[in-house]
Each structure stands twice: as structure tokens, then as C-alpha cells.
PDB file of C-alpha atoms in Angstrom:
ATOM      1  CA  UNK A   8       0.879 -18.429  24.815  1.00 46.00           C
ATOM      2  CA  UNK A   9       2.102 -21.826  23.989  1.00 44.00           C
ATOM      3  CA  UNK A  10       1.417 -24.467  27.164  1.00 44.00           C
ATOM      4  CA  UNK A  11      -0.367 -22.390  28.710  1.00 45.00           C
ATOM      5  CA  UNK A  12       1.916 -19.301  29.073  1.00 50.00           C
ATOM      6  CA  UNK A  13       4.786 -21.175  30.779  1.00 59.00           C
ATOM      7  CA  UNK A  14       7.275 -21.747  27.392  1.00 66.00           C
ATOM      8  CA  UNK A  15       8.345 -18.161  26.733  1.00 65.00           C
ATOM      9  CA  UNK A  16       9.399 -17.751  30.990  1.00 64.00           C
ATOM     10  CA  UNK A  17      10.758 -21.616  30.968  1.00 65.00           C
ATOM     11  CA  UNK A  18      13.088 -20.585  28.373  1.00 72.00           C
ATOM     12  CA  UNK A  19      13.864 -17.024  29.342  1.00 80.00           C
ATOM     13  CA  UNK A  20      12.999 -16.611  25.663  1.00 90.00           C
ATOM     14  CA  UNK A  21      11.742 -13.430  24.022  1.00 95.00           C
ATOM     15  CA  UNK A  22       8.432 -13.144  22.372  1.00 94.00           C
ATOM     16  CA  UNK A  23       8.122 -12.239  19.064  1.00 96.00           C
ATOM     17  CA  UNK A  24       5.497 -11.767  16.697  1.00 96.00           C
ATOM     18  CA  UNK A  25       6.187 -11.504  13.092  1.00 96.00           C
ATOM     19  CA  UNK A  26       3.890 -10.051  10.037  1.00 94.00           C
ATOM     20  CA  UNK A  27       4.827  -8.992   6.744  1.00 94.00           C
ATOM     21  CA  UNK A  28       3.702  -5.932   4.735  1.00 91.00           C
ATOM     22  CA  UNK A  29       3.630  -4.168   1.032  1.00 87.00           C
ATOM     23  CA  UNK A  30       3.611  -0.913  -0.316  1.00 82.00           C
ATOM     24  CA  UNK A  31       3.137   0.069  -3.273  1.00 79.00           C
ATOM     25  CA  UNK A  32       3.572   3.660  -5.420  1.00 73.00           C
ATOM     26  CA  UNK A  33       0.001   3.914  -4.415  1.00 72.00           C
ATOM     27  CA  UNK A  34      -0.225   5.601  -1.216  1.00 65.00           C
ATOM     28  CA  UNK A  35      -2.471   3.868   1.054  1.00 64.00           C
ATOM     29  CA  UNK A  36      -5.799   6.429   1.347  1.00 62.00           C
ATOM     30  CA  UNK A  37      -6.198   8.129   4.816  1.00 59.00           C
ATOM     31  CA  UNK A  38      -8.636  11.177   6.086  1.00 65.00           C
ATOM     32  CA  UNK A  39      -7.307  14.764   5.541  1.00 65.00           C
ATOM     33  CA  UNK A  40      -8.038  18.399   5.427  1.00 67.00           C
ATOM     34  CA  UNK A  41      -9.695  20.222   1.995  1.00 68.00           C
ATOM     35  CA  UNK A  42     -11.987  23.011   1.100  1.00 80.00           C
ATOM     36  CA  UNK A  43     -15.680  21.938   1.137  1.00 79.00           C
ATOM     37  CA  UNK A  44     -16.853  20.732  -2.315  1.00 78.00           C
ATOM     38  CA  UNK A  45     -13.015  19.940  -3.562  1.00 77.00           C
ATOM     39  CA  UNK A  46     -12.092  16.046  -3.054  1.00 75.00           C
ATOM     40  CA  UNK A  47      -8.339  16.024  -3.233  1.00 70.00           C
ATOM     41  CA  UNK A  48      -6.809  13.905  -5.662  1.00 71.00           C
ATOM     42  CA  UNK A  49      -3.461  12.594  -4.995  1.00 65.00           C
ATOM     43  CA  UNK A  50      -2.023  11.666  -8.653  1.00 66.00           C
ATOM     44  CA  UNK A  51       0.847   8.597  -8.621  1.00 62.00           C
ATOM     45  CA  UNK A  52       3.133   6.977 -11.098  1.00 59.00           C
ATOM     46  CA  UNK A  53       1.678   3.547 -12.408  1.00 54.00           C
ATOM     47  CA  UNK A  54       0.693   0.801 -11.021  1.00 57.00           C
ATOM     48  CA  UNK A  55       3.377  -1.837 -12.729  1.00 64.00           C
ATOM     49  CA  UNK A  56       6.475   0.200 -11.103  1.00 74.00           C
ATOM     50  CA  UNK A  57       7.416  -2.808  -8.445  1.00 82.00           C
ATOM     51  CA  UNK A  58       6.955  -2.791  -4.869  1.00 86.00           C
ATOM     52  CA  UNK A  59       8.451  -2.525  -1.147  1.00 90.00           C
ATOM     53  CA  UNK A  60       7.804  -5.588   1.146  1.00 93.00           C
ATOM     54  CA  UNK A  61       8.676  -5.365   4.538  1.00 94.00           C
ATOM     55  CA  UNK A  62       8.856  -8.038   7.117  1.00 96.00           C
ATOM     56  CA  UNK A  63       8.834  -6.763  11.056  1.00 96.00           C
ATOM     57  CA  UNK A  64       8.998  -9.031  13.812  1.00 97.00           C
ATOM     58  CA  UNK A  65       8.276  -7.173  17.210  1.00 97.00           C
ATOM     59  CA  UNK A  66       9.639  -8.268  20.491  1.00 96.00           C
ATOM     60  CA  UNK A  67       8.871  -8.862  24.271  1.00 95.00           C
ATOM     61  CA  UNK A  68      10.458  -9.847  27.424  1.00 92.00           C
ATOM     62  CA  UNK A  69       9.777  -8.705  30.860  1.00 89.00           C
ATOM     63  CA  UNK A  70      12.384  -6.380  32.170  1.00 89.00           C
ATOM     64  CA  UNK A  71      13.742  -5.590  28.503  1.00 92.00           C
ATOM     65  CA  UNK A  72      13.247  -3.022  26.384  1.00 94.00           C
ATOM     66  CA  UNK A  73      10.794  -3.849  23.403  1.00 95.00           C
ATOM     67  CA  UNK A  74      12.412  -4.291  20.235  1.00 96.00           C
ATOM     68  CA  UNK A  75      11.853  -4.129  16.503  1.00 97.00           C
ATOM     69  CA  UNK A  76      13.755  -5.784  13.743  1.00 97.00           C
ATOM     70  CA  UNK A  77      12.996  -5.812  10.461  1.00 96.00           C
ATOM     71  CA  UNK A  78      13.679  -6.563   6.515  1.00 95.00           C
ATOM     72  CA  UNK A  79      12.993  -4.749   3.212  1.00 94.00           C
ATOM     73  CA  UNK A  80      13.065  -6.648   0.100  1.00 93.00           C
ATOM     74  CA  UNK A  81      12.239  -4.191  -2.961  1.00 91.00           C
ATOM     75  CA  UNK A  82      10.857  -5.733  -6.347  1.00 89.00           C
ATOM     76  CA  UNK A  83      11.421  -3.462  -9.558  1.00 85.00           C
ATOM     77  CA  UNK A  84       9.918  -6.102 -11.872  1.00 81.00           C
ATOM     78  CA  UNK A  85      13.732  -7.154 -13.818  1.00 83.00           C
ATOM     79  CA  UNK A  86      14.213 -10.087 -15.093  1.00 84.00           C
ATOM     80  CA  UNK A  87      14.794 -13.087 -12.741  1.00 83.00           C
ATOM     81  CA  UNK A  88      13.790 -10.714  -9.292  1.00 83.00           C
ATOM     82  CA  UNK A  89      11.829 -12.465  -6.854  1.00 88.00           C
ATOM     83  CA  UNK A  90       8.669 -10.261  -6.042  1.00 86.00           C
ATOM     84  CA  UNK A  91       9.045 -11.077  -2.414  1.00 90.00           C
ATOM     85  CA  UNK A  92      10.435 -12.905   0.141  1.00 94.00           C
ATOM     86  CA  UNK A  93      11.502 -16.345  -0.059  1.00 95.00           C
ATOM     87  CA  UNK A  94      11.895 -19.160   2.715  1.00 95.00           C
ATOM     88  CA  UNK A  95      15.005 -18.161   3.235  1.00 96.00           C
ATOM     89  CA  UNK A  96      14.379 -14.611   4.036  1.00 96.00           C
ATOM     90  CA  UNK A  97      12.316 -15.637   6.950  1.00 97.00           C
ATOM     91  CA  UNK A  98      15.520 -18.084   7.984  1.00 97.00           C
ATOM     92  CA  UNK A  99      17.452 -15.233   7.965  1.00 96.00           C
ATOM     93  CA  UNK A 100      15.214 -12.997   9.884  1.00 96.00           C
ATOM     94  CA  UNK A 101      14.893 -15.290  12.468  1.00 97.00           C
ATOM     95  CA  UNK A 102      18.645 -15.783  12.382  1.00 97.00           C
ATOM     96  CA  UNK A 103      19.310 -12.060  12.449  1.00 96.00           C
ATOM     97  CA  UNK A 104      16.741 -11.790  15.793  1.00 96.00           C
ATOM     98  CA  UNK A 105      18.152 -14.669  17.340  1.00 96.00           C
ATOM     99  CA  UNK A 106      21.541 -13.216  17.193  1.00 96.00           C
ATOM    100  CA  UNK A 107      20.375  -9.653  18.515  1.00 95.00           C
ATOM    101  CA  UNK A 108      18.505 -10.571  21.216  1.00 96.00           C
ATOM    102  CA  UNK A 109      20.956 -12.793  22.718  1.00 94.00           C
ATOM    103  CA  UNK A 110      18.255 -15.711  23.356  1.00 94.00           C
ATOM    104  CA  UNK A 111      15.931 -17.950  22.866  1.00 95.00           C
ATOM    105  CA  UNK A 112      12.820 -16.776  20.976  1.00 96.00           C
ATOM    106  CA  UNK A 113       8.912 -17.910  21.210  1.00 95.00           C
ATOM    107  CA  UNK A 114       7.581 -16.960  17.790  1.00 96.00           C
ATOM    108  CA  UNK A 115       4.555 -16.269  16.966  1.00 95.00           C
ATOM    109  CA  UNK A 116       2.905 -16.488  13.296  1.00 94.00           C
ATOM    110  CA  UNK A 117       0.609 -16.214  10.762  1.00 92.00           C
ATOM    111  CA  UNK A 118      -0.225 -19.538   8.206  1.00 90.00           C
ATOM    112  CA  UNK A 119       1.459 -17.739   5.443  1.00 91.00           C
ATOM    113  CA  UNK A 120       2.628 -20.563   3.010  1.00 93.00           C
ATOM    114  CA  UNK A 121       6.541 -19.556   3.136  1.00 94.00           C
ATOM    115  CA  UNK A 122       6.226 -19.982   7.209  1.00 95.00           C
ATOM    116  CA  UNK A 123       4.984 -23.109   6.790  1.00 94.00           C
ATOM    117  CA  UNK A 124       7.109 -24.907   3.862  1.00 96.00           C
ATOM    118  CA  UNK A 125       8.373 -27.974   4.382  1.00 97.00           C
ATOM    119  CA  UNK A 126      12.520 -26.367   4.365  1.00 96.00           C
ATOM    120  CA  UNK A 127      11.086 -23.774   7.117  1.00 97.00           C
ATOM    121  CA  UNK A 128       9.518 -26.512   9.029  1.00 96.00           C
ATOM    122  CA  UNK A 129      12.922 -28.516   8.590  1.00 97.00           C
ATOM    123  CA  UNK A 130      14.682 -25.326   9.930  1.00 97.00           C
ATOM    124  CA  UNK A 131      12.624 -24.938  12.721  1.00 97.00           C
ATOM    125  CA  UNK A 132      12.979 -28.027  14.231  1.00 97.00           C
ATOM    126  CA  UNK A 133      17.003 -28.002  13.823  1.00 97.00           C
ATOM    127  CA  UNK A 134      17.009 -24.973  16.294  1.00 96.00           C
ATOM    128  CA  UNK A 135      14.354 -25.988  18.548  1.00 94.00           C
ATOM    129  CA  UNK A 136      17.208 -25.133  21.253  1.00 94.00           C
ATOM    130  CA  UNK A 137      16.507 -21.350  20.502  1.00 95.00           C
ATOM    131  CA  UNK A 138      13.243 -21.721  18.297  1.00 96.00           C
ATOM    132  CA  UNK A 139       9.532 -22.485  19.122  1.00 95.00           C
ATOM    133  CA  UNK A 140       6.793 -21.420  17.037  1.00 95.00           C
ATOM    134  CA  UNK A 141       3.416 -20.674  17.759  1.00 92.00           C
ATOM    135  CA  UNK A 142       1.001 -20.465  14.726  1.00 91.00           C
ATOM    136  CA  UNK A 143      -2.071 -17.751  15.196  1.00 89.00           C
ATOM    137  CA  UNK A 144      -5.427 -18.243  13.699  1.00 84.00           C
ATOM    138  CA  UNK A 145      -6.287 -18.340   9.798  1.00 79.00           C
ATOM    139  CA  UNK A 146      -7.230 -14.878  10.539  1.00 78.00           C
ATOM    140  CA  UNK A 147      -6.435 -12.987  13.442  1.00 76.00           C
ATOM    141  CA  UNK A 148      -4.433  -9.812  12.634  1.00 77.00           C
ATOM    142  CA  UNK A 149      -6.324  -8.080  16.078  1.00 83.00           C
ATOM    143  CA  UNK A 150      -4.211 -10.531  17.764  1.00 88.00           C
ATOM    144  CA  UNK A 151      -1.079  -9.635  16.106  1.00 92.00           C
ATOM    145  CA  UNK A 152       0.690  -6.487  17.130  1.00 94.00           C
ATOM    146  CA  UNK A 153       2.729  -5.408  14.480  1.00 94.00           C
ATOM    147  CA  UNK A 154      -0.382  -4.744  12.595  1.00 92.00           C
ATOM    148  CA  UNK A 155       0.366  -1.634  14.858  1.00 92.00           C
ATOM    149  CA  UNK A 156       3.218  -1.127  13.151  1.00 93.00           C
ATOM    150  CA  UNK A 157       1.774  -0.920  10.213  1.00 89.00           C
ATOM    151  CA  UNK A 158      -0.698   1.786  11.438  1.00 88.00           C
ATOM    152  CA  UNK A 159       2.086   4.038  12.630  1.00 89.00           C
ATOM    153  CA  UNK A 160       3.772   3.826   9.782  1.00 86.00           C
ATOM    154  CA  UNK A 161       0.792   5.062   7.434  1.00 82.00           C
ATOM    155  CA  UNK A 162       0.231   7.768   9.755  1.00 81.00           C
ATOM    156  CA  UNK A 163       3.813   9.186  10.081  1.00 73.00           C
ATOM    157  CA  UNK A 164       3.852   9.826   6.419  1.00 70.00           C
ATOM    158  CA  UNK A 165       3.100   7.485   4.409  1.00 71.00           C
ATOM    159  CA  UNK A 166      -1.001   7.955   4.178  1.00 64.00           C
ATOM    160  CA  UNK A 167      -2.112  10.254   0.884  1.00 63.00           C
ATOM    161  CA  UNK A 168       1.635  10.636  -0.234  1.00 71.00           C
ATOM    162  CA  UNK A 169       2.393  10.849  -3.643  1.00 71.00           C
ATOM    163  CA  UNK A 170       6.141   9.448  -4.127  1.00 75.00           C
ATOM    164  CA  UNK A 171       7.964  10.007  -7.540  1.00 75.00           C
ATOM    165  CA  UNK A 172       9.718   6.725  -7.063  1.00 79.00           C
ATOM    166  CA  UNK A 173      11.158   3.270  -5.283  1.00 83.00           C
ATOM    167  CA  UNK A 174      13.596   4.547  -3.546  1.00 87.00           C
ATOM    168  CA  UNK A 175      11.985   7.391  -2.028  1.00 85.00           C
ATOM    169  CA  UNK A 176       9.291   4.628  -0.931  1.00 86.00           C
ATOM    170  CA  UNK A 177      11.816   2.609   0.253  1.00 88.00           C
ATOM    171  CA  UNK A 178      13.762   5.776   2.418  1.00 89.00           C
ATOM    172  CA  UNK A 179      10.557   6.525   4.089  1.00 88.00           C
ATOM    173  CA  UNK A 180       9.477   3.451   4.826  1.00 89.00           C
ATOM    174  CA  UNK A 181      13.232   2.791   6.542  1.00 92.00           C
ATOM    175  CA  UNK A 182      12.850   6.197   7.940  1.00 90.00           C
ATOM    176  CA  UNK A 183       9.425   5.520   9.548  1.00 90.00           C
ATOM    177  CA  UNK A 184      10.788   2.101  11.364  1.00 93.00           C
ATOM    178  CA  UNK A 185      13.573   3.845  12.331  1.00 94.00           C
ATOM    179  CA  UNK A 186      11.730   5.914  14.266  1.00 92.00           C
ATOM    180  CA  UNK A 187       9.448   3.173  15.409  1.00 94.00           C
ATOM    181  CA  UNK A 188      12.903   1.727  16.989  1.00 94.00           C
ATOM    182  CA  UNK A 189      13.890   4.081  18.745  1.00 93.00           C
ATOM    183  CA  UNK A 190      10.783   4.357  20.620  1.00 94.00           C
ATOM    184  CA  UNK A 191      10.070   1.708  22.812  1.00 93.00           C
ATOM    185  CA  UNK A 192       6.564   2.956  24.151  1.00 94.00           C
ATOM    186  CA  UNK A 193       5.029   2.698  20.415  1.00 94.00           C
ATOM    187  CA  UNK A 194       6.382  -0.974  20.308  1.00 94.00           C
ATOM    188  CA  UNK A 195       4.094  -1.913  23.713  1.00 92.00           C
ATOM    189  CA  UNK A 196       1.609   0.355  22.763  1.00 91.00           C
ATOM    190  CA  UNK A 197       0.801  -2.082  19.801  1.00 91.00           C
ATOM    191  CA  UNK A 198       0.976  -4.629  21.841  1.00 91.00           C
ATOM    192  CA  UNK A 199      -1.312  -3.139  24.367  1.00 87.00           C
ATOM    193  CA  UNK A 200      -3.882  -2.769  21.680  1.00 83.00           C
ATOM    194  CA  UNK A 201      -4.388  -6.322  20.975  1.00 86.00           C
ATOM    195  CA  UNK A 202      -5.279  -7.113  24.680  1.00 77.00           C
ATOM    196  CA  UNK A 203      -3.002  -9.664  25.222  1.00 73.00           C
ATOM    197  CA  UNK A 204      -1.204 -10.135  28.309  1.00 62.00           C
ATOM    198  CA  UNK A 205       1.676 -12.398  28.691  1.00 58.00           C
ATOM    199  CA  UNK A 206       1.995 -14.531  32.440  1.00 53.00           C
ATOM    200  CA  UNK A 207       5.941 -14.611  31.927  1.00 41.00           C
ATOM    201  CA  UNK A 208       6.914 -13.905  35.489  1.00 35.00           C
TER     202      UNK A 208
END
């Protein structure tokens, strides 16, 4: 981590790692059972009916149970919609975090252009009392663990299922991270798989 290790234990901070996600009315494509010689086809609305985005930020501090917080921000193509999140959605997700946990947070990344605007930068270093950031790589989801998120969310239901609509979408994919929640273990098992290891104490 950031100096060496040392920033997120200095501070007492949690550390969180934040990715963002869409979903579409087509289901993402997965392995499953069928009679040999018959392909199954899984037959969706069209393409052009909007889309789910979800932002997750996954958190870590010794002694504390692993969290998950997270945002959904639908698009259904109107007039004047933003097709996903804005600046200020990542404000407020930080904001919303900051307020949960109860402390200072160590956050860590990705070089997507809305994390890096000049406004977020601004942001960022007014609350540098509760707010470091640590950019990852160009490319590095392996390193980023709520990639796992995103895994056990396809395979809870989500993988080869044909939806007749947004809002179902959008129920199952709240469902899903519901569960996700509520289950500690799955949020440091995804960290777990990205072999990183965190000198906090």
C-alpha cells in the first residue's frame, strides 16, 4: 500500500477498493447443462433498452468486519439521463463510506477519467483529513478485489438469464449484493484471491 504499507495503520483508516460495473439486458454468457447436440439459446429483449451501472467499493480493516457499499445508477435512454455516473456520484460514494465506516479511508483506484477530473482531484484534497487515494495500474483488475464481486454476482444468477426488463435487472442485481453483504467471508475471499496482503498491524 501507499508508503510502504504504513498509511492505512497510521491513520487507523479502512481500506477500500473501488470498481465500477454494467449490465446490460444481455446476460453475461456462462457454462451450463444441455442435451448433447442442442446449444441452448437464451433469447433477450434488444440491445438499445438502457443499462444498470453499479459502483462497489469493498472494505478492510484489521479486527473489523469486511464491508461492502455500493451504488446503482440505471440509464433507460430518456431524454436528458446521464448514461452513468458522474463526478459527483463518486463524491457521494465516498461520502456515503466515509460516513458508515466511521473513519478515515485509504482508497484505492482505477485511472478511470471521472476519478481523476480535475473537481474529484479538488475534492480529494479538501478531505485529505479522512481521504487518501492510491491509484492502481492502467490495467490491473487481478489486483483489484471487487472484480470478485463481480464474479459472484454472475454466478448467483445473473449468468445465461434472460430478464424481461430494467427493473427486474436492477432487483437482482440489488438482490445479489445484498447477499454479498451479509456475508463477510465472500468479501475477504475476493480479497484473498488477488494475493495481496496488507502489513496494517
Amino acid at each position: 500500500m501507499a508508503r510502504r504499507g504504513k498509511t492505512a495503520a497510521d491513520l487507523d483508516a479502512w481500506v477500500c477498493f473501488e470498481d465500477e460495473c454494467g449490465r446490460t439486458l444481455r446476460p453475461p454468457a456462462a457454462r451450463t447443462w444441455a442435451p448433447r447436440g442442442a446449444t441452448p439459446v437464451v433469447r433477450v429483449p434488444g440491445r438499445r433498452a438502457g443499462r444498470v451501472s453499479v459502483a462497489a467499493m469493498v472494505c478492510y480493516r484489521p479486527g473489523e468486519r469486511s464491508r461492502l457499499i455500493y451504488r446503482v445508477h440505471v440509464y433507460r435512454r430518456h431524454a436528458g439521463e446521464t448514461a452513468s455516473f458522474t463526478w459527483c456520484d463518486y463524491r457521494d460514494l465516498l461520502v456515503m463510506a466515509h460516513l458508515q465506516l466511521g473513519a478515515p479511508i485509504v482508497l484505492v483506484w482505477d485511472n478511470l477519467n471521472r476519478h481523476t477530473c480535475a473537481p474529484m482531484r479538488r475534492f480529494i484534497a479538501e478531505n485529505a483529513d479522512w481521504l487518501r487515494v492510491v491509484q492502481l495500474p492502467s490495467y490491473a483488475p487481478d489486483l483489484n478485489p471487487v472484480e470478485g464481486v463481480w464474479s459472484l454476482l454472475n454466478r448467483d444468477g445473473l449468468a445465461n438469464l434472460a430478464v424481461v426488463g430494467l427493473d427486474q435487472l436492477v432487483r437482482l442485481v440489488k438482490r445479489g449484493l445484498k447477499k454479498i453483504q451479509y456475508r463477510p467471508h465472500l468479501i475477504d475471499g475476493c480479497l484473498a484471491g488477488t494475493d495481496l496482503a496488507f502489513n496494517l498491524l
